[in-house]
PDB file of C-alpha atoms and ligand atoms in Angstrom:
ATOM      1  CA  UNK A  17     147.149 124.231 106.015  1.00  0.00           C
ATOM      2  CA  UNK A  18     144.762 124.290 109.274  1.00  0.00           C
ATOM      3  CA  UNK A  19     147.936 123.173 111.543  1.00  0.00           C
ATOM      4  CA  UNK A  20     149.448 126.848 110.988  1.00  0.00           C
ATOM      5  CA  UNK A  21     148.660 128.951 113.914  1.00  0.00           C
ATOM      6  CA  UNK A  22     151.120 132.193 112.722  1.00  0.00           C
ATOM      7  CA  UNK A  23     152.854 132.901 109.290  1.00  0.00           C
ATOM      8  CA  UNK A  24     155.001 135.944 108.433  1.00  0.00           C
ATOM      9  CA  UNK A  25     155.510 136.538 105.324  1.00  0.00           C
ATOM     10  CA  UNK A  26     158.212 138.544 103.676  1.00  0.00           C
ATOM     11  CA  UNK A  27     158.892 140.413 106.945  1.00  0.00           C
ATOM     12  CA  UNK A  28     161.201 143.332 107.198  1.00  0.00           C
ATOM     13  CA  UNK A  29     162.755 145.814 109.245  1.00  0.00           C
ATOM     14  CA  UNK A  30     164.654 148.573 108.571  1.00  0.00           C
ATOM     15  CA  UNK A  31     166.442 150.905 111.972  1.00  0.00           C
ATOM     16  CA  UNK A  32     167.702 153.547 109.853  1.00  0.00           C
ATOM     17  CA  UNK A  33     170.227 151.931 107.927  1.00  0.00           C
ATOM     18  CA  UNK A  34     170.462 148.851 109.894  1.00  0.00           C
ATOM     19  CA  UNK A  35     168.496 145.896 107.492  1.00  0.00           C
ATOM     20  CA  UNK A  36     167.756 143.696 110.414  1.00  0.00           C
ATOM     21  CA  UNK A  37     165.244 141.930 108.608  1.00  0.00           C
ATOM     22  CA  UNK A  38     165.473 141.465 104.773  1.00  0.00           C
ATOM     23  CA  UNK A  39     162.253 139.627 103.935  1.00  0.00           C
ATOM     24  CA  UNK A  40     161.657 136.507 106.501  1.00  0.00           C
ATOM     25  CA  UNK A  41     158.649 133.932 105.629  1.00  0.00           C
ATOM     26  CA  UNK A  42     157.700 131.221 108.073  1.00  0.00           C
ATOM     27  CA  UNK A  43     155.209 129.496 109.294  1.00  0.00           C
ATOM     28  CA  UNK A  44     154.409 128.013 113.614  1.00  0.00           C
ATOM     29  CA  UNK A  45     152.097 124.921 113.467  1.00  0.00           C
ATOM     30  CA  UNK A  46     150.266 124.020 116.241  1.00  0.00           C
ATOM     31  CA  UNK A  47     151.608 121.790 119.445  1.00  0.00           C
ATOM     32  CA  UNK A  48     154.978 122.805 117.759  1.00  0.00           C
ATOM     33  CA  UNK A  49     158.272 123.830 119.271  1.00  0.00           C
ATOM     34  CA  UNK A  50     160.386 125.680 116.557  1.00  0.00           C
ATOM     35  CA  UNK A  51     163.759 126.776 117.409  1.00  0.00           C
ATOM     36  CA  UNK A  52     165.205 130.345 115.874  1.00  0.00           C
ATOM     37  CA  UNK A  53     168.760 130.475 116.063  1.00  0.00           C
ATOM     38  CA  UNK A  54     171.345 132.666 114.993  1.00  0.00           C
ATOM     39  CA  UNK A  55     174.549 134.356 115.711  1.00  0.00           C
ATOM     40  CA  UNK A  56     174.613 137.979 117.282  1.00  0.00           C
ATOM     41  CA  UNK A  57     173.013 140.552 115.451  1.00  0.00           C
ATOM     42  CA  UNK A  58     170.538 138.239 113.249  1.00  0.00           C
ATOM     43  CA  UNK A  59     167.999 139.589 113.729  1.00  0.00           C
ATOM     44  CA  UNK A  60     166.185 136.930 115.996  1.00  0.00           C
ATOM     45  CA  UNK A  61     164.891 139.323 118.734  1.00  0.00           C
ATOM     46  CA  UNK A  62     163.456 141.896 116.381  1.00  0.00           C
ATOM     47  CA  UNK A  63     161.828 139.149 114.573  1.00  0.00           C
ATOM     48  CA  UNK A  64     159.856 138.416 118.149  1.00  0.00           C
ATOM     49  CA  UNK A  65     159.601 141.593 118.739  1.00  0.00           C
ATOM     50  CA  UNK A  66     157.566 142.055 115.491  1.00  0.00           C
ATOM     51  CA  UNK A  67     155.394 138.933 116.527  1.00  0.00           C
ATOM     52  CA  UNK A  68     154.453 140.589 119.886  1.00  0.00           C
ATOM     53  CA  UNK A  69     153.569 143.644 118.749  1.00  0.00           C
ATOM     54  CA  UNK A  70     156.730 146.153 120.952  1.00  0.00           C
ATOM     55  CA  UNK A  71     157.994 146.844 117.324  1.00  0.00           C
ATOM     56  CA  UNK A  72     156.265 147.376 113.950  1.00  0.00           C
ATOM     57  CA  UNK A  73     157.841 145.722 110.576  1.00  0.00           C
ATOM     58  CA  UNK A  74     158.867 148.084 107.597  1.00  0.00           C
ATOM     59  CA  UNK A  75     156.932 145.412 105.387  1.00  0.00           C
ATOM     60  CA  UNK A  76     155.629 142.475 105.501  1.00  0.00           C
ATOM     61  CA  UNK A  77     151.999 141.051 106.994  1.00  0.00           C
ATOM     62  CA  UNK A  78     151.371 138.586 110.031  1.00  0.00           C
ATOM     63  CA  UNK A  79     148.915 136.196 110.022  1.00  0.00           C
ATOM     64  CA  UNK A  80     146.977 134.499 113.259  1.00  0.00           C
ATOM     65  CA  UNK A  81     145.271 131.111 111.759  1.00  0.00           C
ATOM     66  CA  UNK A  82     144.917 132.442 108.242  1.00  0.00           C
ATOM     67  CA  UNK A  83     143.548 136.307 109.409  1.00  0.00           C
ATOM     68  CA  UNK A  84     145.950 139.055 108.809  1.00  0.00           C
ATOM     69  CA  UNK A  85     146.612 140.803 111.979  1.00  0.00           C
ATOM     70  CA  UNK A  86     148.524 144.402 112.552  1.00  0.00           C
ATOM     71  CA  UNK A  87     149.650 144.970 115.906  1.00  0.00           C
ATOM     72  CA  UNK A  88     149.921 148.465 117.426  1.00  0.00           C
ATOM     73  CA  UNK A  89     151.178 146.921 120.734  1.00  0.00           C
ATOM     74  CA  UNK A  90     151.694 143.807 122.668  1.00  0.00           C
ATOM     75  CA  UNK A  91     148.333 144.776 124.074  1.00  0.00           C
ATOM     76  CA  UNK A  92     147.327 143.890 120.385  1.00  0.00           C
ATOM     77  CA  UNK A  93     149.108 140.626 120.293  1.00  0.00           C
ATOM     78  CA  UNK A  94     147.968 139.272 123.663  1.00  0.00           C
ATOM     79  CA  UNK A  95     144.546 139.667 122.278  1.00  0.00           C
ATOM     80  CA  UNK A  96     145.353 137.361 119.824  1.00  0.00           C
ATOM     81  CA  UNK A  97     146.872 134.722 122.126  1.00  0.00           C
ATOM     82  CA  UNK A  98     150.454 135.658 121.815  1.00  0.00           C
ATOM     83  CA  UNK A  99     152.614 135.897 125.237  1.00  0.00           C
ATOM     84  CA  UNK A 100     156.247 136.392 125.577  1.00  0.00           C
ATOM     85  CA  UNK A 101     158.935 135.175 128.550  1.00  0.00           C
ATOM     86  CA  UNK A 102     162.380 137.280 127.579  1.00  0.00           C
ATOM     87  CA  UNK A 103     165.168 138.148 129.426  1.00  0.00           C
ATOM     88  CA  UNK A 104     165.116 141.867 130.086  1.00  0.00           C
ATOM     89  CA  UNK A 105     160.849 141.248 130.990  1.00  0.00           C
ATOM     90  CA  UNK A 106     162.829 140.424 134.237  1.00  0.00           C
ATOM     91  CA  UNK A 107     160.190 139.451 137.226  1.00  0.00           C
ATOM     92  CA  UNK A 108     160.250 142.727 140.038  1.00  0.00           C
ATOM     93  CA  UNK A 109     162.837 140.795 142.551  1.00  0.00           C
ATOM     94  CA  UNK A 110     161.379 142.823 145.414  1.00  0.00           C
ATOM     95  CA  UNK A 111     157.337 141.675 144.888  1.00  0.00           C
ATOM     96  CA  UNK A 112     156.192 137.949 145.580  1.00  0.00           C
ATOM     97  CA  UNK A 113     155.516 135.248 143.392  1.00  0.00           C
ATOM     98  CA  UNK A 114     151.583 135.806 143.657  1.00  0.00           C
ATOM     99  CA  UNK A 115     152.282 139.698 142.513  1.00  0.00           C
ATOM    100  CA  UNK A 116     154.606 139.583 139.930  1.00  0.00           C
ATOM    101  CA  UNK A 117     152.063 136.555 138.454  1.00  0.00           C
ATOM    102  CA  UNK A 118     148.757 139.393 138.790  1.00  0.00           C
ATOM    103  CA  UNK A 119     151.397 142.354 137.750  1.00  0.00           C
ATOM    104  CA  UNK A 120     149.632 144.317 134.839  1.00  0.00           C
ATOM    105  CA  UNK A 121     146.843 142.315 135.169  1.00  0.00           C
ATOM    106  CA  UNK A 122     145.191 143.636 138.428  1.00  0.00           C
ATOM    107  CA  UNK A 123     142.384 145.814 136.698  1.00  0.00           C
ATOM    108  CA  UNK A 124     140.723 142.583 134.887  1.00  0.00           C
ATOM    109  CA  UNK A 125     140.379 141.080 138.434  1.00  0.00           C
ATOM    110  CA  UNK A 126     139.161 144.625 140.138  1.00  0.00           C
ATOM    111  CA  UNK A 127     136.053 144.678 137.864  1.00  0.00           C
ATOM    112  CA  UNK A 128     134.910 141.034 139.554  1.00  0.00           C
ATOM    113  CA  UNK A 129     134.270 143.717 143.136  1.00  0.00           C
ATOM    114  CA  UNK A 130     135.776 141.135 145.068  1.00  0.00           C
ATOM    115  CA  UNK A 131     137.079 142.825 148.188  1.00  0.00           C
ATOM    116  CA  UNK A 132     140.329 143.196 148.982  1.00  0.00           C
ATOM    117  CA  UNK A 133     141.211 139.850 151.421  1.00  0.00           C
ATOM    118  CA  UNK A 134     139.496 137.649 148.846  1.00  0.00           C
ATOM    119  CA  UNK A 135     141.053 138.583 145.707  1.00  0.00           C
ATOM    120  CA  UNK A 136     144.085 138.219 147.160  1.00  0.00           C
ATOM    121  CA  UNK A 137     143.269 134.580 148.325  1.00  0.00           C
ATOM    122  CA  UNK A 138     141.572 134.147 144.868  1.00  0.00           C
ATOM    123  CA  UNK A 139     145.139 135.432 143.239  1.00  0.00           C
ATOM    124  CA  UNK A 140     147.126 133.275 145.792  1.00  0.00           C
ATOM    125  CA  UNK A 141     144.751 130.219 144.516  1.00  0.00           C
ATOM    126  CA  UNK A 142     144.930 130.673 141.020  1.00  0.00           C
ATOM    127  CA  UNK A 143     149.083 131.319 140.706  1.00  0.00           C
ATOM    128  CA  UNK A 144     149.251 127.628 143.238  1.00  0.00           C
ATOM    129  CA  UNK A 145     147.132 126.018 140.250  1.00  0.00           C
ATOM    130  CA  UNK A 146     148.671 127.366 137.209  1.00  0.00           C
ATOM    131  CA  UNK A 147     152.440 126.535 139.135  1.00  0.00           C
ATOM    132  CA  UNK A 148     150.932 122.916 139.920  1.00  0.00           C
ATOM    133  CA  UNK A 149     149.661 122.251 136.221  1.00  0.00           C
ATOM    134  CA  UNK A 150     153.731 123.173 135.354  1.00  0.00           C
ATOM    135  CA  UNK A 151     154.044 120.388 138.358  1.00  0.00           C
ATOM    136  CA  UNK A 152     155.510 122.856 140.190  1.00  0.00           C
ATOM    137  CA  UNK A 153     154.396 123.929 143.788  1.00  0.00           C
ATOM    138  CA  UNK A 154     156.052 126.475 146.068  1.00  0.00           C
ATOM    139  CA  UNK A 155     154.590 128.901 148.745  1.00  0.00           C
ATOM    140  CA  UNK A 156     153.659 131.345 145.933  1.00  0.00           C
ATOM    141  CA  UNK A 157     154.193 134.583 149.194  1.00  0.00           C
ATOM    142  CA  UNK A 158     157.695 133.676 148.646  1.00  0.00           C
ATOM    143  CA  UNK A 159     159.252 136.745 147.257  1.00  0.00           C
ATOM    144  CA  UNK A 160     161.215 136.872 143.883  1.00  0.00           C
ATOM    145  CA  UNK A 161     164.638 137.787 145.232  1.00  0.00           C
ATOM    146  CA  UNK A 162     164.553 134.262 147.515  1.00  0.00           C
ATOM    147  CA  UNK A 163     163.911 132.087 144.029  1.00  0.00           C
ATOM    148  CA  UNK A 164     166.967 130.368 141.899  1.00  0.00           C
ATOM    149  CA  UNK A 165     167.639 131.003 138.280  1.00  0.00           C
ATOM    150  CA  UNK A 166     165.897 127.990 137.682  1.00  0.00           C
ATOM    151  CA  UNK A 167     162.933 128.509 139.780  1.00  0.00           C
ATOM    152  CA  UNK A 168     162.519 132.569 138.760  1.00  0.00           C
ATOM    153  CA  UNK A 169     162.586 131.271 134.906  1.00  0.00           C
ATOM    154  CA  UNK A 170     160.224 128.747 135.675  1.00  0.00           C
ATOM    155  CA  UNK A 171     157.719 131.393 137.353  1.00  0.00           C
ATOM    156  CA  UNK A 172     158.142 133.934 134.585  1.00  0.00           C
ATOM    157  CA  UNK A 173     157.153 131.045 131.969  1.00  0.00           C
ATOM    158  CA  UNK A 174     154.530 130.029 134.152  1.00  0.00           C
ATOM    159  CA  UNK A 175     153.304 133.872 134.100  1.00  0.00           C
ATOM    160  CA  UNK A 176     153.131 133.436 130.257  1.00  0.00           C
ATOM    161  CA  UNK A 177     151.326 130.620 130.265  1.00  0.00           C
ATOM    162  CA  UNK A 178     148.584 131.395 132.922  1.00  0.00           C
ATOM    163  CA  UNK A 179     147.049 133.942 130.369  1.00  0.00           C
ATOM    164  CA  UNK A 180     146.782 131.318 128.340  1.00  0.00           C
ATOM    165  CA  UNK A 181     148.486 132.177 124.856  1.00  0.00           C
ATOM    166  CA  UNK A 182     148.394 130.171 121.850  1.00  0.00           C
ATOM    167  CA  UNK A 183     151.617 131.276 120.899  1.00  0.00           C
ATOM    168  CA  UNK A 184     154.242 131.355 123.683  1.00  0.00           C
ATOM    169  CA  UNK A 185     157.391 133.102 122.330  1.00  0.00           C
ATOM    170  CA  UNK A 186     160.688 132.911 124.419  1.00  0.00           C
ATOM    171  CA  UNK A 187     163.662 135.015 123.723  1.00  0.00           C
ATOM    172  CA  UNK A 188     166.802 133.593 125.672  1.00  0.00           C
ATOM    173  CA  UNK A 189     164.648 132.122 128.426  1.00  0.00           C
ATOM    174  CA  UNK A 190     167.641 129.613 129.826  1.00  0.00           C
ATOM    175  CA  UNK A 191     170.680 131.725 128.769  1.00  0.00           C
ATOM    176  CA  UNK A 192     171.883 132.465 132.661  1.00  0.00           C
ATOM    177  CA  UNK A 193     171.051 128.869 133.889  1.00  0.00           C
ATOM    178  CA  UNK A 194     172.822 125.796 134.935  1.00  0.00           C
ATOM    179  CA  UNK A 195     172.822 122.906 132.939  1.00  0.00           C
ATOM    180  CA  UNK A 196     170.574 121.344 135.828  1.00  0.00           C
ATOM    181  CA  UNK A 197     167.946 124.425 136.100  1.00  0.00           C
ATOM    182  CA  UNK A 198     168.269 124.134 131.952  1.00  0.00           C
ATOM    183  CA  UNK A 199     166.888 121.299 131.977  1.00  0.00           C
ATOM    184  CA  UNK A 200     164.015 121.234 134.121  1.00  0.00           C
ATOM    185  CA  UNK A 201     162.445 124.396 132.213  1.00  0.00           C
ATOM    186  CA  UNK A 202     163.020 122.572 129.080  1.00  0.00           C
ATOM    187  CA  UNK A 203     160.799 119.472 130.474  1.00  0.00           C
ATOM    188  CA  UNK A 204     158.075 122.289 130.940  1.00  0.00           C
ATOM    189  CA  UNK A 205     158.451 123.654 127.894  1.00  0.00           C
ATOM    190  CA  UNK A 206     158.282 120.665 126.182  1.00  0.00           C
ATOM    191  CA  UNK A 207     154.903 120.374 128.298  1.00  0.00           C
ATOM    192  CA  UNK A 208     153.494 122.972 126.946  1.00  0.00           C
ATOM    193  CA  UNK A 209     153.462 122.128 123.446  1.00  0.00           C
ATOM    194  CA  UNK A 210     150.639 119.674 124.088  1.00  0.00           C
ATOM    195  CA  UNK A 211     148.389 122.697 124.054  1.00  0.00           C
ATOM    196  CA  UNK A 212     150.582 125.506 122.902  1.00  0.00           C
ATOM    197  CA  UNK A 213     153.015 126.621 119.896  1.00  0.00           C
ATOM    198  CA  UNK A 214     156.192 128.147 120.916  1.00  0.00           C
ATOM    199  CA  UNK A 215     158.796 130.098 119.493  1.00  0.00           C
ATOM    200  CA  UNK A 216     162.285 129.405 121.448  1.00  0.00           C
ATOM    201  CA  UNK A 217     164.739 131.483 120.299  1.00  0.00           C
ATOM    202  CA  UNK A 218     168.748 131.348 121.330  1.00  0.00           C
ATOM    203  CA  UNK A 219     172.264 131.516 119.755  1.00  0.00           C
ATOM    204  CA  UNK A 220     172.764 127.972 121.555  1.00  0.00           C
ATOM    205  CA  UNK A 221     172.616 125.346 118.893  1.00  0.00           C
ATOM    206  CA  UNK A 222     172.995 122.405 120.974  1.00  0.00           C
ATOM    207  CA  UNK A 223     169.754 123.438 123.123  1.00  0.00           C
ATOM    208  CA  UNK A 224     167.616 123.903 120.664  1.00  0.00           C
ATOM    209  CA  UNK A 225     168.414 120.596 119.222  1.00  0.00           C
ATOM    210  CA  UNK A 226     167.140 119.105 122.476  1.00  0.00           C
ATOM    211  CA  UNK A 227     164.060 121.148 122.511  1.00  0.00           C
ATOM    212  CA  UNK A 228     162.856 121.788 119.299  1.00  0.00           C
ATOM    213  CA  UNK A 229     161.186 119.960 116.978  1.00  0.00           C
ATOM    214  CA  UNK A 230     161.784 122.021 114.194  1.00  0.00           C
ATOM    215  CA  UNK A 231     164.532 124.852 113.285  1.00  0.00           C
ATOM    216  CA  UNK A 232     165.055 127.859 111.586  1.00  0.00           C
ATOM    217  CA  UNK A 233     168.756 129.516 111.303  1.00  0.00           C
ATOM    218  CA  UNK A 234     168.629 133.259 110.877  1.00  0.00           C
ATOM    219  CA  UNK A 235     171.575 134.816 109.278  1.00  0.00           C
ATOM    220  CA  UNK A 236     172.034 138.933 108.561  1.00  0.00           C
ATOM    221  CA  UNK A 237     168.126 139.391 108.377  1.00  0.00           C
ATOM    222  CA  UNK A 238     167.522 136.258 106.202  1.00  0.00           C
ATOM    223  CA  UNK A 239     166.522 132.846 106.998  1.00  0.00           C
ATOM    224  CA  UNK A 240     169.169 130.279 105.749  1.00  0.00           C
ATOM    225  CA  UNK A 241     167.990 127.279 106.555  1.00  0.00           C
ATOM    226  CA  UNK A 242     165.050 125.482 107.830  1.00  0.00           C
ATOM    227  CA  UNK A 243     163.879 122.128 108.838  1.00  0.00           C
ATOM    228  CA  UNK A 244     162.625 119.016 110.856  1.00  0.00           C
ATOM    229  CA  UNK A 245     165.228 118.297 113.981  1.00  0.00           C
ATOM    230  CA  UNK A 246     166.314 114.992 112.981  1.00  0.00           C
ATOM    231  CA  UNK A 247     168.968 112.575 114.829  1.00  0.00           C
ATOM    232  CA  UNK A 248     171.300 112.846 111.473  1.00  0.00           C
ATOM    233  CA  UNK A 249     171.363 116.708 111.407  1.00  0.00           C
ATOM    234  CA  UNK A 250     175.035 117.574 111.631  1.00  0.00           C
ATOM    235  CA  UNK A 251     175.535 120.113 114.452  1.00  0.00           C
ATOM    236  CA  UNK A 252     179.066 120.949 112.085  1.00  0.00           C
ATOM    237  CA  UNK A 253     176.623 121.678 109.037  1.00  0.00           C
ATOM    238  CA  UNK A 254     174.235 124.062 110.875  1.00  0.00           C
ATOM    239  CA  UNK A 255     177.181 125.826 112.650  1.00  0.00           C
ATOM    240  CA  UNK A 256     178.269 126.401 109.253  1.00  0.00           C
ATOM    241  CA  UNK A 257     175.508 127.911 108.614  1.00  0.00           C
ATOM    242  CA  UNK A 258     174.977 130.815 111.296  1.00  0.00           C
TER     243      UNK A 258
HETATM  244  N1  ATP B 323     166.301 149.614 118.356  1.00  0.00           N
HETATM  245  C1  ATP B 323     167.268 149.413 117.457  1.00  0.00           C
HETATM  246  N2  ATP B 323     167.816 150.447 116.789  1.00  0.00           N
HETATM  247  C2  ATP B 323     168.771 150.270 115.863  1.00  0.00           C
HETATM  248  N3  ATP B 323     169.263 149.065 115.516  1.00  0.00           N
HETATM  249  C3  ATP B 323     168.762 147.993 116.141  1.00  0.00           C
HETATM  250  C4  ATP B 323     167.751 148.110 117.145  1.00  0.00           C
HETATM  251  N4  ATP B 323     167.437 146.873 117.577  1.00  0.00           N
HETATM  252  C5  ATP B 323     168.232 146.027 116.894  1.00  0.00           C
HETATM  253  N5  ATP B 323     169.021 146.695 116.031  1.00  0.00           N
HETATM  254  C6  ATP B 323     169.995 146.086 115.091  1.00  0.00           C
HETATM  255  O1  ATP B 323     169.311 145.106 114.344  1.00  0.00           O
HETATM  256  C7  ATP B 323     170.125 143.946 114.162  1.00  0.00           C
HETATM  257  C8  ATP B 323     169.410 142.726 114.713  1.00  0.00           C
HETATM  258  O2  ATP B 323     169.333 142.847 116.119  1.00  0.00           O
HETATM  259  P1  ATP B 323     168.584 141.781 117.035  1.00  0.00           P
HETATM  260  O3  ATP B 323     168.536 142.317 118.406  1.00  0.00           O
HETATM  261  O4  ATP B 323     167.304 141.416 116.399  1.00  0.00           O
HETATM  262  O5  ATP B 323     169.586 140.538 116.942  1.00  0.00           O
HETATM  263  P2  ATP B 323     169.587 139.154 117.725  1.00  0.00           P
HETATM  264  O6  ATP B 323     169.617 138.081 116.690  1.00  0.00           O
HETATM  265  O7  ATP B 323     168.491 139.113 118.706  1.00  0.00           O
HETATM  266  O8  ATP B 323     170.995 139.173 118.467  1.00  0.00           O
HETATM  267  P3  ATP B 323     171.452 138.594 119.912  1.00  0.00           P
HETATM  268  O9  ATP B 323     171.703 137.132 119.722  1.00  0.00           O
HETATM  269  O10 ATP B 323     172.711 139.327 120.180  1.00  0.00           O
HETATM  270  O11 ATP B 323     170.386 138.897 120.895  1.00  0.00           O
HETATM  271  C9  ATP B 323     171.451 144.262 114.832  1.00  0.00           C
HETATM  272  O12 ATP B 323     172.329 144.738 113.855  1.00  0.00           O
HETATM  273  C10 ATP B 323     171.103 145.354 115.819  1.00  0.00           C
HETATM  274  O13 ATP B 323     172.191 146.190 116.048  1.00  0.00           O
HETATM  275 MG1   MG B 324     168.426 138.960 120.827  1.00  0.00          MG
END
């Protein structure tokens, strides 16, 4: 199918004696939102971290649109359109919006020889546009530490987005905000499907009903069930199932 941007197949990982991933086969399609859910321990985070390229699989093969890709690093996997918003990728508290937006990505914009005052007014320009396309604007010299929850979520996503991925793959992005803060980085995220695929994973059920078009519950290592989010899906049946 030409709609399939990523497919793992038969992916597993092994730490030691830990099976954290006993053979998992999926496919992302494109201007999709799938939801990967599971209960502690499932195995949900390795699986992204697999995807991005921070951890290697014991066996299995990733595809990007049909070509078999092997990822040494998330260097790898950027190259191939894949960015990733998770919680412990934390923004630096102490640098500004502009910096922590450039952070790691300073040397692509040194090569251009632009001198010093007009990169930064270049870098200051190009984080205002990328947080205005999200329809969000803020003084962008405002630093980290002086944002909300909400706000520093909504900045880290945007950070994702700016390089612009094809695959946007969020580990626990909403976990430590209010339902209010929730749901304003849902509306972007459901934005960004329009010209993105994205991975959402949580243990919350109930959000990812709201979010995602389609879900996938991951249960010791294995998926257990996937499918279309529907109105009749029975929140009791899937709980049943994590
Ligand atoms: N670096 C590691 N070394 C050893 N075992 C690990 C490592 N990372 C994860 N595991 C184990 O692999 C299994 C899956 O962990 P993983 O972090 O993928 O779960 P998760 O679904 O993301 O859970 P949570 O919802 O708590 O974040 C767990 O049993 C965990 O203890
Ligand atoms: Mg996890």
């Amino acid at each position: 199918m030409d709609d399939v941007v990523l497919e793992c197949r038969n992916i597993v990982k092994h730490y030691g004696n830990v099976e954290a991933l006993n053979g998992v086969s999926f496919e992302l399609r494109k201007n999709e939102i799938l939801g990967l859910v599971g209960d502690n321990g499932a195995g949900k985070s390795t699986l992204l971290k697999i995807i991005r390229g921070a951890v290697q699989p014991t066996s299995g093969e990733i595809l990007i649109n049909g070509k078999k890709v092997e990822f040494s690093s998330p260097m790898d996997a950027a190259e191939e359109g894949i960015q990733c918003v998770y919680q412990d990728l934390a923004l630096v508290d102490q640098m500004t919006i502009v910096d922590n937006f450039f952070l790691g990505r300073e040397l692509r914009e040194k090569k251009l020889g632009f001198i010093p005052v007009l990169r930064k007014k270049k870098m200051e320009n190009e984080t205002e546009q990328a947080l205005k396309q999200m329809e969000f604007s803020m003084d962008v010299n405002k630093k980290v530490s002086d944002l909300s929850g909400g706000q520093r979520q909504a900045i880290a996503v945007a950070r994702a987005v700016f390089a612009d991925p094809k695959i946007v793959l969020l580990d626990e992005p909403t976990s430590a905000l209010s339902e209010i803060a929730k749901h304003e980085v849902f509306k972007l995220l459901k934005g960004l499907k329009e010209e993105h695929s994205l991975i959402f994973v949580t243990h919350d059920l109930n959000n990812t009903l709201q979010l995602c078009d389609r879900i996938i519950i991951l249960k010791h290592g294995v998926i257990e069930y996937e499918g279309e989010v529907t109105k009749d899906l029975s929140l009791e049946e899937l709980l049943s199932m994590m």
